[in-house]
Short mmCIF file of C-alpha atoms and ligand atoms in Angstrom, two decimals:
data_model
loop_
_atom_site.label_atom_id
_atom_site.label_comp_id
_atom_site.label_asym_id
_atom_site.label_seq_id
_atom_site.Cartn_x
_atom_site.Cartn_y
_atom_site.Cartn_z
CA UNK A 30 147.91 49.98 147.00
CA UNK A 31 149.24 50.99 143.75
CA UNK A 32 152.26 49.28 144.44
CA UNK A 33 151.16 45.72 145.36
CA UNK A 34 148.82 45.70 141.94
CA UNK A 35 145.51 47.10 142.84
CA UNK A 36 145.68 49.62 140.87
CA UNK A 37 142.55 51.90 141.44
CA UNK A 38 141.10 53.92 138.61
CA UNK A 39 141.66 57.74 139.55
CA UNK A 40 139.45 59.81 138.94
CA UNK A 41 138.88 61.70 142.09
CA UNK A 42 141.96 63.85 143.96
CA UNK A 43 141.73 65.42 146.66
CA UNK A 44 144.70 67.56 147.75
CA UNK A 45 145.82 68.94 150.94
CA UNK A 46 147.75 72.66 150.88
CA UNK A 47 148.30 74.77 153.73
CA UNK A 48 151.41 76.76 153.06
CA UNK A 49 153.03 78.92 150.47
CA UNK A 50 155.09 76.78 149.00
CA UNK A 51 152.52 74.17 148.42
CA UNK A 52 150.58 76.97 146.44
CA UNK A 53 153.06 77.58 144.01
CA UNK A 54 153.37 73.70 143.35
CA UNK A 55 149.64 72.64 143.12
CA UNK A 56 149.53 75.69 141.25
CA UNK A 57 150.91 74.24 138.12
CA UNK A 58 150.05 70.31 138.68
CA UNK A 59 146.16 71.18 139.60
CA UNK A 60 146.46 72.70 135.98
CA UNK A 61 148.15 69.80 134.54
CA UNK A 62 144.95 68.22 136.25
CA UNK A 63 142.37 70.14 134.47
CA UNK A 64 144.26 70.15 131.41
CA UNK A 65 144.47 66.11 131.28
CA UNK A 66 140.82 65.66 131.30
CA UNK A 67 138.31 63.74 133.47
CA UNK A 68 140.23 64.24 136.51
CA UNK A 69 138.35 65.53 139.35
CA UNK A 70 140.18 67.42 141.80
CA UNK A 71 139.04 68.64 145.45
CA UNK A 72 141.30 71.15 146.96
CA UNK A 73 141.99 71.23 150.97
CA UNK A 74 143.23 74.46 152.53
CA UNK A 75 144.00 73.42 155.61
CA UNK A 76 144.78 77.23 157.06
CA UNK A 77 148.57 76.73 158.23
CA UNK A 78 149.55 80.09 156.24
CA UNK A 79 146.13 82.54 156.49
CA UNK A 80 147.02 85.88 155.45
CA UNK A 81 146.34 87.95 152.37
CA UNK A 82 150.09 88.20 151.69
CA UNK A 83 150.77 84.47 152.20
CA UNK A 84 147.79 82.76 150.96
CA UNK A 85 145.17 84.44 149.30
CA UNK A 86 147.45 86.31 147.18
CA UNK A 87 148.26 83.22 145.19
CA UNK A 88 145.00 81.68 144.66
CA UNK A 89 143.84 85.11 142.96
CA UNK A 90 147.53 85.64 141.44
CA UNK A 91 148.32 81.90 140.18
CA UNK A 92 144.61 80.87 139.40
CA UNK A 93 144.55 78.36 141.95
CA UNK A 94 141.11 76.17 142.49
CA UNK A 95 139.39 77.43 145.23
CA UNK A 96 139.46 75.48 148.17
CA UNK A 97 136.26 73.28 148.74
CA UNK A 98 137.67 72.94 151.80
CA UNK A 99 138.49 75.49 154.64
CA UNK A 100 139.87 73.85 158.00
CA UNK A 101 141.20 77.40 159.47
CA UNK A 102 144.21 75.34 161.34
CA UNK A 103 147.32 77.69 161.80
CA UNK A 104 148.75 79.40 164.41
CA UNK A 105 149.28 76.65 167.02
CA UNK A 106 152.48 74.84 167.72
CA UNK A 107 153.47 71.56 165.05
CA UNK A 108 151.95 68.72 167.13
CA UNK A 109 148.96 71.00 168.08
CA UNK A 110 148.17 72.08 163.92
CA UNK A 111 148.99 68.21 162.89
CA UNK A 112 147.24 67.11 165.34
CA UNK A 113 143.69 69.36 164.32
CA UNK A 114 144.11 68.77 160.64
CA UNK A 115 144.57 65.45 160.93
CA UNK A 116 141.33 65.13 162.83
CA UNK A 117 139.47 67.50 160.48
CA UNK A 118 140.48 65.61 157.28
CA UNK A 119 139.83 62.21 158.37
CA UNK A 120 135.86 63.69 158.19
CA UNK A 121 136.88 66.23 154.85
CA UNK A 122 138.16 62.34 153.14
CA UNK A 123 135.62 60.48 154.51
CA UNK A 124 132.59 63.00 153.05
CA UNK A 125 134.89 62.65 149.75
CA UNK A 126 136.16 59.21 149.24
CA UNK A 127 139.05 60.21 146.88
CA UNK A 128 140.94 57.71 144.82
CA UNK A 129 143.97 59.30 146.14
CA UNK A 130 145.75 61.85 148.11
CA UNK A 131 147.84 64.39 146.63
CA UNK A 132 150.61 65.80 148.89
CA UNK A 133 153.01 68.15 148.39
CA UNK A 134 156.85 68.88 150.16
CA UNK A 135 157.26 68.90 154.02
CA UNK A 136 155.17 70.78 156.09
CA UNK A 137 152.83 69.60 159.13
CA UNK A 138 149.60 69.74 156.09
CA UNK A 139 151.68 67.50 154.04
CA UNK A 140 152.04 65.03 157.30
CA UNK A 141 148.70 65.53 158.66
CA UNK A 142 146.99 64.84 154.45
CA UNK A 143 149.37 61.49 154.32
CA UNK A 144 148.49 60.05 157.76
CA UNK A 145 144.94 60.83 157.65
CA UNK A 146 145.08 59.11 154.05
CA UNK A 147 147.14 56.22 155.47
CA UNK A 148 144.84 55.59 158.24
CA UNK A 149 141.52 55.43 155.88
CA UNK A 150 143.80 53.05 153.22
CA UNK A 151 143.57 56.00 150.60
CA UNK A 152 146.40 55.80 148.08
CA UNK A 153 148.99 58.64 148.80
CA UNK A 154 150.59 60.33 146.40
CA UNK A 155 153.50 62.23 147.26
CA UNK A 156 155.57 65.32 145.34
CA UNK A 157 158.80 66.10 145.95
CA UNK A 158 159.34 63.22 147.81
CA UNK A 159 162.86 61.91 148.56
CA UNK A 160 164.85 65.34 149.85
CA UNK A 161 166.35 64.91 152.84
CA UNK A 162 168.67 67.46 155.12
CA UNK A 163 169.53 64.63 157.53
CA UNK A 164 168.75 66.73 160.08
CA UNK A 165 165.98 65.60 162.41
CA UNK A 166 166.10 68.54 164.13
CA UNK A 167 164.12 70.20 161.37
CA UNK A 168 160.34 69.58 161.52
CA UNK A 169 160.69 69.70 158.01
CA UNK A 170 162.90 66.67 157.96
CA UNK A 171 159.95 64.50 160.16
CA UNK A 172 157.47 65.16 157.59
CA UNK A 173 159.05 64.05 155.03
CA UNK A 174 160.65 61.05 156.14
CA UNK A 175 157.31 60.10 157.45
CA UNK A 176 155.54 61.17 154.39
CA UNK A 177 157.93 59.32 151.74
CA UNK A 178 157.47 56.07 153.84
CA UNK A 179 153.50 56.13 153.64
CA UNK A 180 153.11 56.86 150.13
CA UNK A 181 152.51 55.27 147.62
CA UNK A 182 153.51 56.96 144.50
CA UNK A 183 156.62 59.05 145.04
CA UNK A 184 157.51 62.06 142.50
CA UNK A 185 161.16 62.80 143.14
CA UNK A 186 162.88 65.80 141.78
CA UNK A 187 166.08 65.01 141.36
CA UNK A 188 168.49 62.18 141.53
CA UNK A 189 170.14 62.89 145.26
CA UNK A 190 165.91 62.52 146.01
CA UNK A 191 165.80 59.19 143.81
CA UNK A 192 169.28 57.94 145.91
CA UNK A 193 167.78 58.79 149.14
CA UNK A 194 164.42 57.08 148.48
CA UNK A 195 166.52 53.84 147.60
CA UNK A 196 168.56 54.20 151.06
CA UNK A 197 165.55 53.75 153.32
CA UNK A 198 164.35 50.93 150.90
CA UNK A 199 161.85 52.77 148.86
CA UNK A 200 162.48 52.05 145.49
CA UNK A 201 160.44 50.00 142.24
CA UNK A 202 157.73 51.31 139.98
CA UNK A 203 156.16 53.23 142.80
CA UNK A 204 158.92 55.97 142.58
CA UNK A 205 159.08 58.46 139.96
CA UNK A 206 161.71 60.88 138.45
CA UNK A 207 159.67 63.92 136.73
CA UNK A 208 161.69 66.59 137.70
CA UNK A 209 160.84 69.28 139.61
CA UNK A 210 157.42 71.13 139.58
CA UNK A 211 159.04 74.46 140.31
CA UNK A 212 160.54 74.83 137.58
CA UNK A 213 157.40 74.61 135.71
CA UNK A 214 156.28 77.61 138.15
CA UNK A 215 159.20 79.42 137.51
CA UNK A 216 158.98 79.00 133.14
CA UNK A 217 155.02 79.45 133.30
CA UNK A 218 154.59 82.60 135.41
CA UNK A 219 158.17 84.42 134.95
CA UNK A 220 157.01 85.87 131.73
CA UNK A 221 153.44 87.23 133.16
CA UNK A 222 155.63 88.52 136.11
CA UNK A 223 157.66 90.37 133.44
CA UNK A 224 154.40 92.04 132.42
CA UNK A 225 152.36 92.79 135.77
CA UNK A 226 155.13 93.08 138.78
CA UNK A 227 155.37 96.82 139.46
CA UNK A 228 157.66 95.89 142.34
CA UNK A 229 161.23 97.33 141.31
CA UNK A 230 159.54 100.97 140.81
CA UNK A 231 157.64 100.00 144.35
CA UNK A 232 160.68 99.51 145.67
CA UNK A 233 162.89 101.74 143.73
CA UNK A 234 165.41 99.65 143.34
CA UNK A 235 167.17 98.94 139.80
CA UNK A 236 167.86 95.44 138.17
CA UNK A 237 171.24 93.77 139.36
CA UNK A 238 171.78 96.66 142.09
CA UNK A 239 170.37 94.85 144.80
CA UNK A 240 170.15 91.60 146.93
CA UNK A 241 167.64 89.70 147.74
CA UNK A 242 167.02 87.74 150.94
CA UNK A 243 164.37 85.89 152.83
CA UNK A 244 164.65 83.83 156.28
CA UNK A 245 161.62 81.61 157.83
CA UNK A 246 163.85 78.49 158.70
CA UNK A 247 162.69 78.27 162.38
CA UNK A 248 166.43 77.22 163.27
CA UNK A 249 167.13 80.61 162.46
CA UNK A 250 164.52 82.19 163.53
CA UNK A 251 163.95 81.05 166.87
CA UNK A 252 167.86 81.16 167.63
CA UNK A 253 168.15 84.80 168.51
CA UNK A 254 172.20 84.37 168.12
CA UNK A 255 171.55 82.88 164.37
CA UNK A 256 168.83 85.67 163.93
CA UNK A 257 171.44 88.66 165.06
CA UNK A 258 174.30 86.75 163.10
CA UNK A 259 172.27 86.89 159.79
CA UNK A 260 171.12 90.40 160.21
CA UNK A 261 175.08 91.37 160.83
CA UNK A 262 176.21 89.95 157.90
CA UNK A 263 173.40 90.90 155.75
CA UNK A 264 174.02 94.59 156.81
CA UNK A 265 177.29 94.34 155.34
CA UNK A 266 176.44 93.97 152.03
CA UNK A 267 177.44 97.34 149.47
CA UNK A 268 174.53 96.91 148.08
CA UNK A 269 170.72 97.13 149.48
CA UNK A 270 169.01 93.83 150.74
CA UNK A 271 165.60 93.63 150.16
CA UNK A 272 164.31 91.45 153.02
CA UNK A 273 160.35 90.38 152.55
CA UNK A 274 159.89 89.35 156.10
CA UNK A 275 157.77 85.76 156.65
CA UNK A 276 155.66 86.72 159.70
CA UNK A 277 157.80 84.26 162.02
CA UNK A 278 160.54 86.24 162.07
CA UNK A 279 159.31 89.14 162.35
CA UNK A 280 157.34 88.57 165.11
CA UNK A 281 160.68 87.13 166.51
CA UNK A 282 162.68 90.37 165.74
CA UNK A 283 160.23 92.24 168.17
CA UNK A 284 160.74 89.72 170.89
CA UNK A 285 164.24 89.52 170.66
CA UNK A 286 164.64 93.17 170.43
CA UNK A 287 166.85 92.98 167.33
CA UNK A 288 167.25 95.81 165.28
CA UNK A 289 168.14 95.47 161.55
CA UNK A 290 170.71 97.96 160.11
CA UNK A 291 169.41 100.75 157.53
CA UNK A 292 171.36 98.76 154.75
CA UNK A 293 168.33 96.19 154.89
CA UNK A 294 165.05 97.10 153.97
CA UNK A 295 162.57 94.84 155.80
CA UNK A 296 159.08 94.65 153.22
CA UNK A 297 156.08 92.53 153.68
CA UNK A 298 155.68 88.76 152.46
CA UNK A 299 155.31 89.99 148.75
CA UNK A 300 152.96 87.85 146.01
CA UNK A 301 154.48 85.69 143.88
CA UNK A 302 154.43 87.22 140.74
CA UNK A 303 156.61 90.29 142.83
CA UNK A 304 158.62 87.58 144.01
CA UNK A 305 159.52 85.95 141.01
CA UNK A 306 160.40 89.27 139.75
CA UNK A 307 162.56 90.27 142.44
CA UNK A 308 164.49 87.16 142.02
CA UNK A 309 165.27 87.55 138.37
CA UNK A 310 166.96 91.12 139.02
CA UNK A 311 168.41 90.13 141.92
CA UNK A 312 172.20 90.43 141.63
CA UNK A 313 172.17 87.68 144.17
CA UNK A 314 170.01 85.64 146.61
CA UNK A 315 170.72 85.06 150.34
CA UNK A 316 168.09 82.69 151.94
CA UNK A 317 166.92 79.90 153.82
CA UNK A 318 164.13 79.13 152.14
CA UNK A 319 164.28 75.55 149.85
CA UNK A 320 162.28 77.03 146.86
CA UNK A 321 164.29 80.31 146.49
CA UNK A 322 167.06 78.22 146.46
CA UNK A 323 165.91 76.76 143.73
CA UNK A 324 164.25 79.87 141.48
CA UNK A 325 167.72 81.50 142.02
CA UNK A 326 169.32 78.56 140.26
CA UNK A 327 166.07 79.33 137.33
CA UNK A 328 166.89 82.44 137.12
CA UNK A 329 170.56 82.46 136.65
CA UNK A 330 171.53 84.39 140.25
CA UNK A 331 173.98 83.34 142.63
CA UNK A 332 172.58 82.05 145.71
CA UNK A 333 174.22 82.16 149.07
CA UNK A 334 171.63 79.44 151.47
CA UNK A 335 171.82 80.87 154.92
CA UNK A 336 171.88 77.36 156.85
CA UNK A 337 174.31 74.42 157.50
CA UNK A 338 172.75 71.79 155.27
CA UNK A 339 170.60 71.68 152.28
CA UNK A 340 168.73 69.46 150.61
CA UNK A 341 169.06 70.56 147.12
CA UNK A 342 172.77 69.27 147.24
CA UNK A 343 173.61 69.67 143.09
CA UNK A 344 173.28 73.61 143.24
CA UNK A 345 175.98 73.52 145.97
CA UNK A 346 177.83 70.63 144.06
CA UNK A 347 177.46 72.77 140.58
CA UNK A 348 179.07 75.87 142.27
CA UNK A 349 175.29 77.43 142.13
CA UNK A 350 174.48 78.08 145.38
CA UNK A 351 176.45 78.06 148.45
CA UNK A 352 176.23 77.41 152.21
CA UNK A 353 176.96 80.48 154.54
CA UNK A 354 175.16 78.77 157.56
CA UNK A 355 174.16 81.83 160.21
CA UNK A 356 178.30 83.31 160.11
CA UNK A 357 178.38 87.50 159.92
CA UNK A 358 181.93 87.06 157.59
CA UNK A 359 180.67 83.89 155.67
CA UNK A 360 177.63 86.09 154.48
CA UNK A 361 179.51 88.87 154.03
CA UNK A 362 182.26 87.20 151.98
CA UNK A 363 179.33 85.53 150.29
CA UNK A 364 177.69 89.31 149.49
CA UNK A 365 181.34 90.34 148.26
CA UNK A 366 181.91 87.59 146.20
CA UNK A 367 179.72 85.81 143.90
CA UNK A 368 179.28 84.58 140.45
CA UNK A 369 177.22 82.54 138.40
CA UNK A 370 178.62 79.01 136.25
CA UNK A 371 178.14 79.60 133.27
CA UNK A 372 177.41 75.98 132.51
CA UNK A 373 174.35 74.95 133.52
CA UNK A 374 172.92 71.92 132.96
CA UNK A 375 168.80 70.88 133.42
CA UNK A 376 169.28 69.51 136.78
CA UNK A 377 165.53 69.35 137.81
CA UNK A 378 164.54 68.14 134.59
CA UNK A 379 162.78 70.33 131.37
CA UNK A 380 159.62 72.27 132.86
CA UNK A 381 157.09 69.97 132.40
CA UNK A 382 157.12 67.79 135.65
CA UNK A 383 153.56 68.75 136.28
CA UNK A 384 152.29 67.43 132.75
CA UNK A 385 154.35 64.17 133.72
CA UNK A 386 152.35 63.65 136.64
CA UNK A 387 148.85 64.21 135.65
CA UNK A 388 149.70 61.97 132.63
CA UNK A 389 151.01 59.03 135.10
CA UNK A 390 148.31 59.71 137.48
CA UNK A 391 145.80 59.45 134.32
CA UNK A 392 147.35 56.33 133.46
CA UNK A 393 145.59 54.71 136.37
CA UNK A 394 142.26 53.77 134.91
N1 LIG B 430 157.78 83.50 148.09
C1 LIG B 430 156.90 84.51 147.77
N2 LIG B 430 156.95 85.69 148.46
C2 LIG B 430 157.84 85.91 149.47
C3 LIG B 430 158.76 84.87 149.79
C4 LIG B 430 158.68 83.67 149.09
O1 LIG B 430 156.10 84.37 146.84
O2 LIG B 430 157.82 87.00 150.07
C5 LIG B 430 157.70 82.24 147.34
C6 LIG B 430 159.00 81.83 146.70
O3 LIG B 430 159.15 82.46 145.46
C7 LIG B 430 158.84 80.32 146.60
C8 LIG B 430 158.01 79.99 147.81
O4 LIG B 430 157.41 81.19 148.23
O5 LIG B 430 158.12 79.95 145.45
C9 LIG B 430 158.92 79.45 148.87
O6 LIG B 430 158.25 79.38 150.05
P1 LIG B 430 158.98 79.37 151.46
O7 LIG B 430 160.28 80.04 151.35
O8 LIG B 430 157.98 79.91 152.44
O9 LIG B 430 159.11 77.81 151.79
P2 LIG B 430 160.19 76.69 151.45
O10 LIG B 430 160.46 76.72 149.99
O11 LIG B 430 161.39 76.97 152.29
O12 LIG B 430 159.53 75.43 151.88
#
């Protein structure tokens, strides 16, 4: 494919999203897109994350294409939703022919888009590719493993991603460093945040007198020990925790009977222009969530990453962000103490990963 020297023109992408994060990054690269010129682009929801407050809350918020596509795949278990999209887009990419196959981070869409690509002989293109936890307990982890070794343009974000691609052998002109697309979400839409979020007087909470915290990992949240654990140490905290609850863990919550303390203030998914605002006046982060890892980092916060492992390794090597794992006193220590370096370099590169991409993507023609 693109790496062996058949380069095919490209002029027609289709994408495959079906969860939040993967809204916030085709977000800014679909734009890049549009912006680059006589690129088509066909957008795939494939229905992994359905609601309002996780989906269609950031096509309306981040002007997202609308989906020519609708699969309406969520809700089952992994195997069962990769197993229906990949079905359904084999037919969705064989009505479209694409020249490629944009992908985006780890979740069961991203698999599902790259094997039904892979299996047709459709060029994948994959972004974000090269973080690894080195945990294969994660589902996560499969996807992108799986997803890095069928592609066949790779936009890594950082370095560690670059070092890892080169460890399994994937390495040469078909791997690129751009940097990392969040960051372009996080320096395009801060500022219109900073005009439309009403969500601190929602809330009524004040800038830098509250944390911020968010858990969907499901080795958290199906491990009703980790679950309690977090909870505990979150409670502990002087000052209060806003806690948007994903709709995993609540629904565990209820079925492991666990009651959070009054300290925490349990809130719906929120959009995320509320999200990004949150973060910014956050005096710090607690999460398990990859991207809010990450925006902390943006937005100058200190982050405390409630699992063992992460995959964004230079926030925890810059003294940025720290791992707490699912431990009452590490998270409360962590609540207690924090600070922010103040040197900070441009780890994930300058904002403009998604311009980078369209431009190398328009290059093949
Ligand atoms: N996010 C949001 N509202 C929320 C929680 C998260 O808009 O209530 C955003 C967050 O700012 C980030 C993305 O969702 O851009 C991260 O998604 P998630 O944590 O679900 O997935 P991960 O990054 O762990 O793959």
């Amino acid at each position: 494919m693109f790496a062996s020297g058949l380069m095919p023109s490209i002029t027609r992408v289709l994408t495959v999203v079906g969860a939040r994060p993967q809204f916030v990054k085709a977000a800014v690269v679909s734009r890049a897109l549009r912006d680059h010129g006589d690129m088509n682009e066909v957008l795939v929801h494939t229905g992994q994350h359905f609601d309002n407050n996780m989906s269609d809350v950031f096509f309306h918020e981040l002007d997202i294409l609308a989906p020519k596509f609708n699969l309406g795949i969520g809700g089952g278990s992994h195997g069962e939703n990769t197993g229906r999209a990949l079905q359904a887009l084999e037919r969705v990419m064989d009505e479209e022919r694409p020249d490629c196959v944009l992908v985006y981070g780890d979740t069961d869409s991203t698999l599902a888009g790259a094997l039904a690509a892979a299996k047709m002989q459709i060029p994948i293109v994959h972004v974000e590719a090269g973080l690894r936890s080195f945990n294969r307990r994660m589902p996560e982890e499969i996807n992108r493993v799986l997803t890095d070794h069928l592609s066949s343009l790779l936009f890594a974000p950082s370095p560690a991603a670059l070092k890892n691609l080169d460890e399994e052998g994937i390495r040469g002109e078909k791997v690129k460093h751009v940097g990392d697309v969040m960051f372009d979400a996080v320096r395009i839409f801060t500022d219109v945040a900073s005009r439309r979020s009403q969500i601190l007087g929602a809330l009524d909470v004040s800038p830098g007198r509250y944390a911020l915290a968010t858990v969907h990992r499901k080795e958290n949240t199906d491990d009703p020990e980790k679950l309690r654990q977090i909870l505990e140490g979150l409670s502990h905290s002087a000052m209060r925790v806003i806690l948007p609850l994903h709709p995993r863990t609540r629904k565990r919550l209820s079925e492991f009977g666990l009651q959070p303390s009054a300290a925490i203030e349990i809130v719906e998914p929120v959009g995320y222009l509320d999200m990004l605002w949150l973060e910014r006046n956050a005096a710090m982060i607690l999460t398990d969530s990859g991207g809010v890892q990450k925006e902390a980092y943006f937005h100058g916060v200190p982050c405390a990453t409630l699992r063992e492992e992460t995959e964004w390794v230079e926030l925890v090597d810059g003294g940025f962000n720290r791992l707490v794992g699912a431990d009452v006193d590490a998270i409360a220590r962590a609540l207690r103490e924090h600070s922010f370096p103040t040197d900070v370099p441009n780890i994930y590169g300058s904002g403009y990963a998604a311009n980078e991409i369209a431009s190398i993507l328009g290059a093949f023609r």
